[in-house]
XYZ file of C-alpha atoms in Angstrom:
715
model
C -127.989 -49.978 6.027
C -124.103 -49.096 5.239
C -124.703 -45.640 7.290
C -126.219 -47.653 10.506
C -123.137 -49.782 10.229
C -120.553 -46.898 9.923
C -122.286 -45.583 13.021
C -121.808 -48.578 14.959
C -118.284 -48.547 14.154
C -117.874 -44.936 14.672
C -119.425 -45.426 18.411
C -117.274 -48.544 18.978
C -114.164 -46.599 18.008
C -115.096 -43.798 20.451
C -115.738 -46.073 23.360
C -112.638 -48.127 22.805
C -110.792 -44.777 22.754
C -111.794 -43.796 26.334
C -111.353 -47.651 27.471
C -107.974 -47.822 25.830
C -106.790 -44.308 27.481
C -107.843 -45.639 30.865
C -105.960 -48.617 30.523
C -102.755 -46.901 28.789
C -102.640 -44.418 32.039
C -103.450 -46.620 34.683
C -101.345 -49.559 33.552
C -98.504 -47.126 33.146
C -98.583 -45.050 36.269
C -101.139 -46.770 38.497
C -104.894 -45.895 39.060
C -104.201 -43.371 41.385
C -102.571 -41.232 38.532
C -106.124 -40.370 37.522
C -106.747 -38.822 41.147
C -106.754 -35.040 41.318
C -105.381 -35.298 44.711
C -102.532 -37.482 44.386
C -99.760 -35.872 42.856
C -97.266 -38.174 44.627
C -97.134 -40.353 41.559
C -94.798 -38.295 39.800
C -92.798 -37.065 42.726
C -89.731 -38.627 41.587
C -86.039 -37.221 41.900
C -84.629 -36.157 38.959
C -87.856 -36.305 36.659
C -89.302 -33.840 34.504
C -92.540 -34.323 36.008
C -91.763 -32.477 39.145
C -90.815 -29.637 37.345
C -94.274 -29.843 35.509
C -96.038 -30.092 38.885
C -93.921 -27.568 41.024
C -94.276 -25.143 38.040
C -98.158 -25.435 38.176
C -98.468 -25.173 41.880
C -96.268 -22.120 41.865
C -98.136 -20.541 38.873
C -101.199 -21.483 40.686
C -100.713 -19.576 43.971
C -98.675 -16.496 42.663
C -100.295 -13.209 41.916
C -101.634 -12.543 38.591
C -99.087 -10.866 36.319
C -98.853 -9.496 32.810
C -98.762 -11.386 30.584
C -100.984 -13.774 32.391
C -98.596 -16.918 31.938
C -95.943 -15.128 33.786
C -94.473 -17.602 36.445
C -92.682 -16.082 39.836
C -91.563 -17.652 42.919
C -90.132 -20.857 41.284
C -86.585 -20.563 40.267
C -86.912 -17.119 42.010
C -86.083 -14.351 41.485
C -86.248 -14.929 37.841
C -89.750 -13.878 35.766
C -90.325 -17.086 33.738
C -93.252 -18.469 32.057
C -95.375 -21.267 32.879
C -94.862 -22.565 29.296
C -91.172 -23.206 30.208
C -92.130 -25.646 32.981
C -94.264 -27.435 30.461
C -97.443 -27.142 32.565
C -99.727 -27.296 29.471
C -101.055 -23.768 29.420
C -104.212 -24.770 27.600
C -105.159 -26.548 31.005
C -102.967 -24.443 33.577
C -104.486 -20.920 32.681
C -107.997 -21.399 33.008
C -107.615 -23.800 36.017
C -105.766 -20.983 37.839
C -108.675 -18.929 37.316
C -110.946 -21.352 39.072
C -108.006 -21.905 41.554
C -110.460 -20.675 44.523
C -112.623 -23.547 44.095
C -110.123 -26.367 43.540
C -108.763 -28.459 46.516
C -105.363 -27.186 48.069
C -103.597 -30.131 46.450
C -104.523 -30.617 42.827
C -102.901 -32.179 39.752
C -104.185 -32.663 36.164
C -101.399 -34.601 34.374
C -103.228 -37.943 34.697
C -106.299 -36.733 33.214
C -104.412 -34.812 30.465
C -102.420 -38.136 29.590
C -106.005 -39.814 29.325
C -107.312 -37.178 27.024
C -104.179 -37.605 24.834
C -104.418 -41.368 24.484
C -108.109 -40.926 23.927
C -107.829 -38.258 21.105
C -104.908 -40.108 19.572
C -106.971 -43.434 19.329
C -110.118 -41.350 18.216
C -108.128 -39.508 15.493
C -106.553 -42.515 14.423
C -109.801 -44.414 13.603
C -110.667 -40.986 11.515
C -107.642 -41.057 9.660
C -107.686 -44.637 8.727
C -111.494 -44.246 7.365
C -110.349 -41.150 5.467
C -107.568 -43.191 3.878
C -110.144 -45.738 2.876
C -109.663 -48.352 5.328
C -112.928 -50.355 6.127
C -114.661 -49.405 9.344
C -113.741 -52.718 11.059
C -110.324 -52.663 9.993
C -110.079 -48.768 10.864
C -111.039 -49.743 14.356
C -108.696 -52.148 14.826
C -105.905 -50.047 13.183
C -106.622 -47.254 15.475
C -105.560 -49.258 18.739
C -102.014 -49.464 16.765
C -102.037 -45.535 16.499
C -103.536 -45.215 20.242
C -100.894 -47.466 21.498
C -98.074 -46.410 19.011
C -94.359 -46.829 20.616
C -93.427 -43.350 19.970
C -96.475 -42.046 22.131
C -95.984 -44.495 24.879
C -92.238 -43.598 25.076
C -93.178 -39.879 25.824
C -94.700 -40.574 28.982
C -92.015 -38.510 30.716
C -93.123 -35.486 29.217
C -96.845 -35.084 29.551
C -97.172 -32.023 27.191
C -95.607 -33.755 24.348
C -98.046 -36.430 24.571
C -100.530 -34.465 22.384
C -99.606 -36.633 19.391
C -103.231 -36.514 18.580
C -102.422 -33.031 17.220
C -100.331 -34.356 14.344
C -103.118 -37.186 13.701
C -105.779 -34.830 13.421
C -103.932 -32.366 11.192
C -103.325 -35.493 8.983
C -107.184 -36.248 9.022
C -107.696 -32.718 7.770
C -105.032 -32.806 5.124
C -106.381 -36.341 3.504
C -110.289 -35.107 4.025
C -111.343 -33.604 0.950
C -114.443 -32.119 2.308
C -113.696 -28.348 2.194
C -115.351 -27.024 4.963
C -114.892 -29.584 7.669
C -111.204 -30.217 7.093
C -109.968 -26.732 6.918
C -111.953 -25.980 10.084
C -110.484 -28.705 12.012
C -107.034 -27.941 10.928
C -107.364 -24.293 12.079
C -108.951 -25.131 15.435
C -106.140 -27.874 16.155
C -103.176 -25.702 14.996
C -104.674 -22.715 17.182
C -104.956 -25.136 20.263
C -101.391 -26.606 19.541
C -100.135 -22.961 20.405
C -101.492 -23.521 24.034
C -99.824 -27.092 24.268
C -96.212 -27.015 23.415
C -93.892 -24.915 20.974
C -92.491 -28.082 19.157
C -96.130 -29.269 18.624
C -96.981 -25.991 17.430
C -94.085 -25.815 14.761
C -95.082 -29.123 13.358
C -98.825 -28.176 13.405
C -98.055 -25.077 11.406
C -95.914 -27.046 9.091
C -98.826 -29.314 8.207
C -101.433 -26.586 8.252
C -99.371 -24.783 5.780
C -99.585 -27.721 3.304
C -103.502 -28.078 3.998
C -103.570 -24.700 2.825
C -101.515 -25.151 0.016
C -103.151 -28.380 -1.179
C -106.637 -26.158 -1.326
C -104.983 -23.782 -3.452
C -102.999 -25.807 -5.710
C -104.700 -29.171 -5.901
C -108.450 -29.078 -4.973
C -108.635 -25.245 -5.678
C -111.282 -24.807 -3.154
C -109.142 -21.536 -1.861
C -107.846 -18.641 -3.564
C -104.269 -16.940 -2.913
C -105.887 -14.067 -1.147
C -107.867 -16.511 1.004
C -104.717 -18.784 1.819
C -102.509 -15.695 2.728
C -105.213 -14.646 5.097
C -105.482 -17.877 6.722
C -101.667 -18.191 7.055
C -101.188 -14.841 8.539
C -103.988 -15.379 11.044
C -102.608 -18.704 12.415
C -99.238 -16.826 12.623
C -100.618 -13.945 14.301
C -102.786 -16.101 16.917
C -99.693 -17.945 17.605
C -97.398 -15.188 18.249
C -100.230 -13.622 20.479
C -100.547 -16.870 22.247
C -96.872 -17.140 22.726
C -96.938 -13.664 24.357
C -99.681 -14.285 26.610
C -98.326 -17.604 27.987
C -95.133 -15.627 28.621
C -92.447 -17.319 26.002
C -91.126 -13.856 25.357
C -90.360 -12.993 29.127
C -86.886 -14.131 28.734
C -83.825 -12.354 27.216
C -80.492 -13.981 26.919
C -81.951 -17.399 27.432
C -80.190 -20.728 27.386
C -80.195 -21.465 23.767
C -76.924 -21.248 21.573
C -77.560 -24.454 19.733
C -76.659 -26.622 22.948
C -77.742 -30.146 22.187
C -78.186 -29.798 18.428
C -76.767 -32.907 17.007
C -77.257 -34.859 20.329
C -80.919 -34.582 20.645
C -81.451 -35.570 17.108
C -82.818 -38.510 15.151
C -80.547 -41.280 13.872
C -81.500 -43.077 10.654
C -81.943 -46.416 12.394
C -84.824 -44.955 14.452
C -87.602 -46.644 12.460
C -86.194 -50.306 13.544
C -84.429 -49.403 16.500
C -86.560 -50.679 19.723
C -84.092 -49.145 22.157
C -85.646 -50.295 25.462
C -89.277 -50.432 24.721
C -89.683 -53.783 23.017
C -90.295 -57.079 24.821
C -88.981 -58.650 21.786
C -85.747 -57.169 20.820
C -82.658 -55.460 22.272
C -82.153 -51.834 21.494
C -79.580 -50.805 18.810
C -76.626 -48.349 19.409
C -76.918 -44.531 18.566
C -74.250 -41.962 18.016
C -75.331 -39.949 20.842
C -77.294 -40.654 24.086
C -79.728 -37.853 23.636
C -81.033 -39.414 20.327
C -83.888 -40.782 22.196
C -85.488 -37.680 21.364
C -85.583 -38.867 17.832
C -87.124 -42.366 18.830
C -89.504 -43.547 16.121
C -89.563 -47.372 16.593
C -92.605 -48.592 14.501
C -92.725 -51.990 16.192
C -92.567 -55.574 14.879
C -96.120 -55.889 13.569
C -96.047 -52.419 11.543
C -92.497 -53.157 10.130
C -93.718 -56.574 9.045
C -96.593 -55.031 7.374
C -94.597 -52.622 5.639
C -92.372 -55.222 4.323
C -95.453 -57.479 3.127
C -97.058 -54.200 1.523
C -93.866 -53.474 -0.492
C -93.354 -56.950 -1.708
C -97.214 -56.973 -2.554
C -97.177 -53.952 -4.539
C -93.579 -54.340 -6.349
C -94.958 -57.973 -7.363
C -98.081 -56.319 -8.977
C -95.720 -53.806 -10.549
C -96.796 -51.025 -8.381
C -94.283 -49.363 -6.123
C -94.726 -48.199 -2.722
C -94.514 -44.457 -3.540
C -97.303 -42.129 -3.843
C -99.624 -41.794 -6.795
C -101.436 -38.753 -6.243
C -100.087 -34.890 -5.903
C -101.644 -34.653 -2.668
C -99.852 -37.593 -1.289
C -96.693 -36.519 -2.781
C -96.863 -33.116 -1.101
C -97.766 -34.787 2.294
C -94.558 -36.932 2.125
C -92.443 -34.274 0.803
C -93.484 -32.122 3.887
C -93.100 -34.853 6.402
C -89.644 -35.774 4.721
C -88.371 -31.995 5.169
C -89.396 -32.214 8.947
C -87.593 -35.792 9.072
C -84.557 -34.111 7.725
C -84.675 -31.481 10.136
C -84.934 -33.925 12.928
C -81.692 -35.343 11.717
C -80.079 -32.181 12.722
C -76.851 -30.745 10.807
C -75.077 -34.284 11.929
C -76.633 -37.120 10.087
C -75.860 -40.316 11.869
C -76.634 -44.088 11.157
C -75.871 -46.348 14.205
C -72.705 -44.919 15.651
C -71.341 -43.399 12.504
C -71.619 -39.735 11.476
C -71.595 -39.873 7.777
C -72.667 -36.133 6.817
C -72.167 -32.963 8.698
C -72.684 -29.384 7.664
C -72.326 -26.158 9.589
C -75.296 -23.855 9.862
C -76.223 -20.774 11.874
C -80.147 -21.641 11.146
C -82.013 -20.234 14.500
C -84.713 -22.922 14.104
C -81.742 -25.402 15.453
C -81.166 -22.917 18.160
C -84.669 -22.637 19.236
C -85.697 -26.334 18.663
C -82.484 -28.184 19.591
C -84.339 -31.497 20.482
C -84.558 -31.919 16.465
C -85.394 -35.470 16.716
C -88.919 -34.954 17.855
C -89.727 -33.350 14.109
C -89.762 -37.282 13.031
C -93.363 -37.421 14.386
C -95.129 -36.244 11.332
C -93.352 -38.722 9.086
C -93.873 -41.356 11.878
C -97.572 -41.042 11.908
C -98.018 -40.738 7.914
C -96.003 -43.934 7.619
C -98.034 -45.656 10.488
C -101.502 -44.353 8.489
C -100.291 -45.308 5.330
C -99.319 -48.815 6.247
C -102.631 -49.553 8.316
C -104.917 -48.259 5.707
C -103.172 -50.227 2.923
C -102.893 -53.196 4.912
C -106.497 -52.966 5.697
C -107.821 -52.494 2.198
C -105.516 -55.341 1.035
C -106.883 -57.814 3.609
C -110.488 -56.803 3.547
C -110.705 -58.604 0.367
C -110.569 -61.575 2.214
C -113.489 -60.868 4.618
C -112.981 -62.465 8.268
C -109.597 -64.055 7.298
C -108.342 -60.611 6.638
C -109.825 -59.210 9.878
C -108.412 -62.158 11.773
C -104.982 -61.496 10.118
C -104.794 -57.960 11.358
C -106.059 -59.179 14.894
C -103.029 -61.403 15.062
C -100.737 -58.370 14.373
C -102.605 -56.397 17.138
C -101.724 -59.333 19.367
C -98.142 -59.254 18.352
C -98.177 -55.384 18.945
C -99.873 -55.529 22.323
C -97.366 -58.544 23.327
C -94.495 -56.466 22.205
C -95.415 -53.267 24.277
C -97.768 -54.488 26.867
C -95.374 -56.096 29.102
C -93.177 -52.632 28.915
C -96.339 -50.302 29.938
C -95.957 -50.355 33.769
C -93.508 -47.162 34.317
C -90.951 -48.582 36.898
C -90.328 -44.759 38.339
C -93.885 -43.651 38.972
C -94.754 -43.779 42.547
C -97.606 -46.141 43.817
C -97.666 -44.629 47.283
C -97.697 -41.395 49.052
C -94.475 -39.167 48.756
C -92.322 -39.379 51.820
C -89.765 -36.465 52.286
C -86.253 -37.632 52.425
C -85.714 -35.058 55.116
C -86.220 -36.434 58.698
C -86.822 -32.991 59.852
C -89.304 -31.938 57.313
C -91.805 -30.623 60.098
C -88.988 -28.225 61.158
C -88.035 -27.296 57.591
C -91.802 -26.434 57.009
C -91.845 -24.225 59.934
C -88.602 -22.542 58.785
C -90.189 -21.927 55.218
C -93.424 -20.634 56.607
C -91.598 -17.911 58.761
C -89.621 -16.632 55.738
C -90.299 -14.695 52.772
C -87.558 -16.173 50.278
C -85.694 -19.249 50.325
C -81.980 -19.068 48.853
C -80.507 -22.171 47.562
C -76.793 -22.252 47.238
C -75.623 -22.671 44.546
C -78.915 -21.690 42.690
C -80.453 -23.364 39.737
C -78.097 -26.206 39.911
C -80.318 -29.408 40.150
C -78.529 -30.296 43.486
C -77.563 -28.794 46.926
C -75.309 -31.787 48.074
C -76.202 -34.807 46.029
C -77.613 -34.996 42.577
C -81.492 -34.191 42.741
C -81.898 -33.393 46.703
C -83.219 -29.916 45.608
C -86.508 -31.515 44.996
C -87.246 -32.358 48.837
C -86.720 -28.517 49.318
C -88.823 -27.460 46.344
C -91.651 -29.842 47.544
C -91.678 -27.720 50.553
C -91.543 -24.568 48.805
C -94.331 -25.503 46.672
C -96.575 -26.844 49.562
C -95.788 -23.691 51.609
C -95.861 -21.284 48.379
C -92.671 -19.762 49.475
C -90.176 -18.473 46.610
C -87.164 -20.472 46.485
C -84.024 -20.082 44.130
C -84.401 -23.662 42.533
C -86.418 -25.114 39.779
C -85.982 -26.837 36.407
C -87.008 -24.683 33.366
C -86.918 -25.664 29.795
C -85.306 -22.189 28.836
C -83.876 -19.828 31.625
C -82.529 -16.562 31.715
C -78.854 -17.127 31.926
C -77.889 -13.645 32.462
C -79.970 -13.561 35.705
C -78.863 -17.083 36.793
C -75.082 -16.182 36.654
C -75.858 -12.701 38.063
C -77.672 -14.345 41.068
C -75.036 -16.817 41.378
C -72.380 -14.132 41.690
C -74.455 -12.333 44.152
C -75.006 -15.301 46.649
C -71.253 -16.166 46.439
C -70.458 -12.515 47.309
C -72.904 -12.939 50.255
C -71.371 -16.181 51.164
C -67.878 -14.295 51.108
C -69.334 -11.645 53.698
C -70.006 -8.836 50.709
C -73.464 -7.709 50.751
C -76.333 -8.504 52.878
C -79.472 -10.627 52.737
C -82.855 -9.004 52.743
C -85.304 -9.184 55.920
C -87.183 -12.614 55.464
C -84.352 -14.407 53.617
C -82.844 -17.693 54.617
C -80.239 -19.736 52.864
C -79.792 -23.604 52.718
C -76.325 -24.856 51.486
C -74.104 -27.833 51.875
C -71.697 -27.846 54.465
C -68.543 -28.043 52.437
C -69.222 -24.209 51.446
C -68.993 -23.125 54.831
C -65.126 -23.437 54.599
C -65.147 -20.663 52.036
C -67.486 -18.464 54.002
C -66.044 -14.991 55.138
C -66.171 -13.879 58.841
C -68.978 -11.354 58.183
C -71.412 -14.160 56.829
C -70.954 -15.808 60.112
C -71.067 -12.797 62.272
C -74.264 -11.601 60.595
C -76.410 -14.501 60.952
C -77.042 -17.930 62.385
C -75.874 -21.506 61.298
C -77.573 -24.525 62.005
C -77.078 -28.259 60.800
C -80.224 -29.923 60.067
C -80.456 -33.313 58.287
C -77.198 -32.969 56.867
C -77.801 -29.454 55.316
C -76.794 -26.047 56.536
C -79.486 -23.305 57.167
C -78.466 -19.748 57.617
C -80.622 -17.268 59.163
C -79.412 -13.725 58.958
C -79.662 -11.636 62.067
C -81.886 -8.966 60.308
C -84.556 -11.731 59.884
C -87.789 -10.286 61.138
C -88.426 -13.853 63.079
C -84.942 -14.953 63.586
C -85.852 -15.224 67.390
C -88.637 -17.256 66.653
C -86.846 -19.733 64.354
C -83.978 -20.075 66.945
C -86.544 -20.919 69.636
C -88.192 -23.411 67.208
C -84.806 -25.052 66.582
C -83.714 -25.001 70.219
C -86.837 -26.741 71.446
C -85.915 -29.554 68.851
C -82.446 -29.581 70.401
C -81.017 -27.820 67.016
C -78.381 -25.126 68.356
C -76.181 -22.666 66.127
C -73.049 -23.990 65.091
C -71.138 -20.789 66.265
C -67.367 -21.222 65.497
C -67.617 -24.894 64.541
C -66.508 -26.339 61.435
C -68.497 -28.950 59.194
C -66.305 -31.369 57.998
C -66.754 -35.065 56.117
C -64.794 -37.519 58.391
C -62.141 -37.853 55.823
C -61.473 -34.105 55.711
C -60.102 -33.822 58.976
C -56.541 -34.902 57.506
C -56.742 -31.448 55.355
C -57.326 -29.358 58.266
C -55.148 -31.198 60.804
C -51.898 -32.080 59.048
C -49.441 -33.845 61.299
C -51.880 -34.228 64.349
C -53.480 -37.305 65.653
C -57.066 -38.047 64.402
C -58.849 -40.385 67.024
C -62.299 -42.007 65.824
C -64.656 -43.889 68.199
C -68.461 -45.124 67.654
C -71.173 -45.279 69.635
C -74.588 -47.040 68.495
C -74.095 -46.632 64.665
C -71.922 -44.724 62.530
C -72.372 -46.067 58.957
C -75.868 -45.798 57.914
C -75.506 -41.853 56.457
C -71.944 -42.351 55.584
C -70.985 -40.439 52.466
C -70.329 -42.424 49.560
C -66.716 -40.498 49.253
C -66.058 -40.911 52.758
C -66.698 -44.965 52.593
C -64.535 -44.967 49.401
C -61.795 -43.028 51.134
C -61.469 -45.490 54.213
C -61.976 -48.583 51.993
C -58.967 -47.247 50.009
C -56.940 -46.652 53.192
C -57.731 -50.453 54.123
C -59.397 -49.171 57.122
C -62.363 -51.096 58.676
C -64.302 -47.776 58.879
C -64.788 -48.241 55.145
C -66.877 -51.581 55.392
C -68.058 -51.019 58.901
C -71.420 -53.060 59.304
C -74.578 -51.606 60.968
C -74.180 -50.592 64.508
C -70.773 -51.938 64.926
C -67.719 -50.993 67.054
C -64.878 -48.958 65.993
C -61.849 -47.293 67.460
C -58.935 -45.953 65.567
C -55.693 -43.679 65.797
C -55.010 -42.017 62.508
C -52.246 -39.551 61.066
C -51.815 -38.016 57.899
C -54.380 -40.386 56.324
C -52.425 -43.245 57.598
C -53.967 -45.871 60.080
C -51.648 -46.039 63.117
C -53.848 -48.432 64.851
C -57.434 -49.739 64.800
C -59.957 -52.167 66.303
C -63.375 -53.432 64.881
C -66.191 -55.674 65.918
C -69.884 -56.397 65.938
C -70.955 -58.508 69.136
C -68.294 -57.110 71.431
C -66.975 -53.888 72.581
C -63.381 -52.808 71.142
C -60.638 -50.615 72.919
C -57.114 -49.047 72.318
C -54.798 -47.973 75.092
C -51.577 -46.165 73.979
C -49.480 -43.067 74.720
C -49.832 -40.088 72.187
C -46.932 -37.415 73.043
C -46.683 -38.183 76.728
C -50.426 -38.507 77.159
C -52.017 -41.660 78.036
C -55.113 -42.326 75.964
C -57.861 -44.773 76.057
C -60.491 -45.401 73.347
C -63.654 -47.585 73.913
C -66.490 -48.138 71.484
C -69.624 -50.340 71.785
C -72.052 -50.485 69.225
C -75.558 -51.105 69.573
C -75.262 -54.968 69.828
C -72.055 -54.734 71.838
C -73.349 -52.426 74.749
C -73.772 -49.019 73.089
C -71.189 -46.638 74.734
C -68.382 -44.661 74.030
C -65.095 -43.095 75.666
C -62.455 -41.039 74.725
C -60.145 -40.271 77.355
C -56.818 -38.511 77.549
C -55.167 -38.492 80.797
C -57.952 -38.374 83.384
C -60.491 -36.601 81.170
C -63.260 -37.861 79.224
C -63.704 -36.170 75.869
C -66.636 -38.037 74.459
C -70.510 -37.406 75.045
C -72.715 -40.454 74.840
C -74.535 -39.595 71.630
C -75.099 -41.851 68.820
C -72.651 -41.485 66.151
C -68.934 -41.055 65.493
C -66.748 -39.187 68.198
C -63.527 -37.399 67.048
C -60.616 -36.153 68.893
C -57.518 -34.513 67.585
C -54.382 -34.365 69.454
C -51.087 -32.358 68.446
C -47.663 -34.445 68.270
C -47.114 -33.277 71.871
C -50.411 -35.120 72.817
C -52.383 -31.997 73.365
C -56.114 -31.826 72.627
C -56.483 -29.186 69.892
C -60.334 -29.822 68.618
C -63.285 -32.106 69.416
C -65.867 -33.305 67.112
C -69.209 -35.326 66.704
C -71.594 -36.455 63.986
C -74.607 -38.593 64.193
C -73.664 -40.753 60.867
C -77.289 -42.358 61.371
C -78.885 -39.259 59.979
C -76.281 -36.859 58.650
C -72.674 -37.612 56.804
C -70.890 -34.310 58.781
C -69.096 -33.850 61.733
C -69.128 -30.577 63.639
C -65.605 -29.959 64.788
C -64.764 -27.302 67.426
C -61.442 -25.990 68.143
C -60.161 -26.376 71.922
C -58.032 -23.673 73.351
C -54.813 -25.182 74.759
C -55.256 -23.490 78.060
C -58.085 -25.455 78.820
C -55.753 -28.496 78.979
């Protein structure tokens, strides 16, 4: 009868783990996160998710290399590893083998997260049962572990959501059945090598004490068997890392960067950060200490306090009473000390600091993550002991645990929805995305300048071009990596900079995308050996030796995009640097505020000009000299104009935004210089009133002006 009841709770716990996992994923990211054909949910600028997805796409569609985990095309021309984009090799490698049978667009992150929550809940139940919690209480307690605050907090790093690895290994450690426990520990540790190196390091540490316990305490293994197991697991891990490609890089970005910043703070156990619906976060010593987030939650902290008081009142301390428990606590505490890094902090104060060259701090610089083994040991101990205590009171004790579970859900439930995850289809911020698609498909390599910088013009704007590269499978010199080959990165930066200055040549099939500001430093040879186009506020450079350069030029010409030739690409406020002492005349037609760069708006605002606070589709004319407003007029419903003499030339400026008539005039003498295109029109006159340059920019779509010199003899 007892066995049947146990089976009932086991099946209930298994079903609960699946239901909880479904709700945990869909409430956080939306139902479409479970749709393999909807990668749009993590197409978020600046999020690590995009690194995972783009890494997977480039790995999937690139040719096979040796070792098989080698990644090419992404962060080109580096040879990296799928592991360094956190694509979860355990899943990515077999899926690549079956890529031909998968849809063109395919993501597995949603289902991976589902698996992580389900396994964490299931192994949470098993752990509590092994720690002698009655089955009904273990079932309820498993929900605490399945929705642990630390696991919920890791949703930005799917590979690191495999906390079930740690929970399963604690199950193995405390399970005294010789065969099953060692088999589970070996399998889980072996699998962890194909998930993430941080989890592998923690798994191997716990595996080591599993073996030590069986030699020293239960005596179910001899020293030779233990040594064989330890060496075998280590050899398997090294072989796995080699196959994944972790050893591909030389001169990687390590050197202890982030050690002490990405650490754990001693207030981690009771610091809710931003994750609690009840309490505000407490200060840390460094912003990167979120990596050591280990808040236990109001319910668990209350249970810990109650247990300690109860045990002390019964003349029993909260410390372990068995050698195996002491061994587990010492091992987990050792990892926690490592998590603190060489700089121990409490709130904002550093109270202990030591110098070390230990390579582990360089390899695992996000040391704060190593609190997880102790975190789940504390949660498991607390829930198991509370369950045994309250089980004495029958249904009343069960009700008490239900109340605490309700408090836990009330604290973290409102925080479940991830405000960053996208619920709708990704729409490229590039208005001319179809044109960019055609350019990519006509090219062999796309160079982003500067490369590997996470930005072209604005922070995170490289994602729009990486999305095109991933969709068209064209190698691109951009991409986030957990580790990169710095020597190659710096060498490529130097190479592209030299090409920009006219030293060296691009290979046939290359194109380059850069911010217009860099054109000011470009050499004449760079311009003469290719064609420059301004598209969506970015410069596209097509070398003359590109085999499809004529085809690209025809494509762009059909879309009314012509080469820049000898023009200069400038922000409106940069004109004063290039034309000191000259008159700068601005006039607006239709609209010239929507795409104005923040620094441009700030510049004009600081100079007390209406251009800095111009409403949408308003009218404006102004005459400037050396960053000083000489005269200006602005309006919304009516046209504005200025008539004056500059040098000995009569000048008339007129502007009408969309509501005011939608036209513009820039007249010097009898000549009209303005076209009737939407945007900001510019005319530059020397002190004698002679036109020296003319400029124009559609500031509805782009923040730049294209300025061309006017030979004085034309006058």
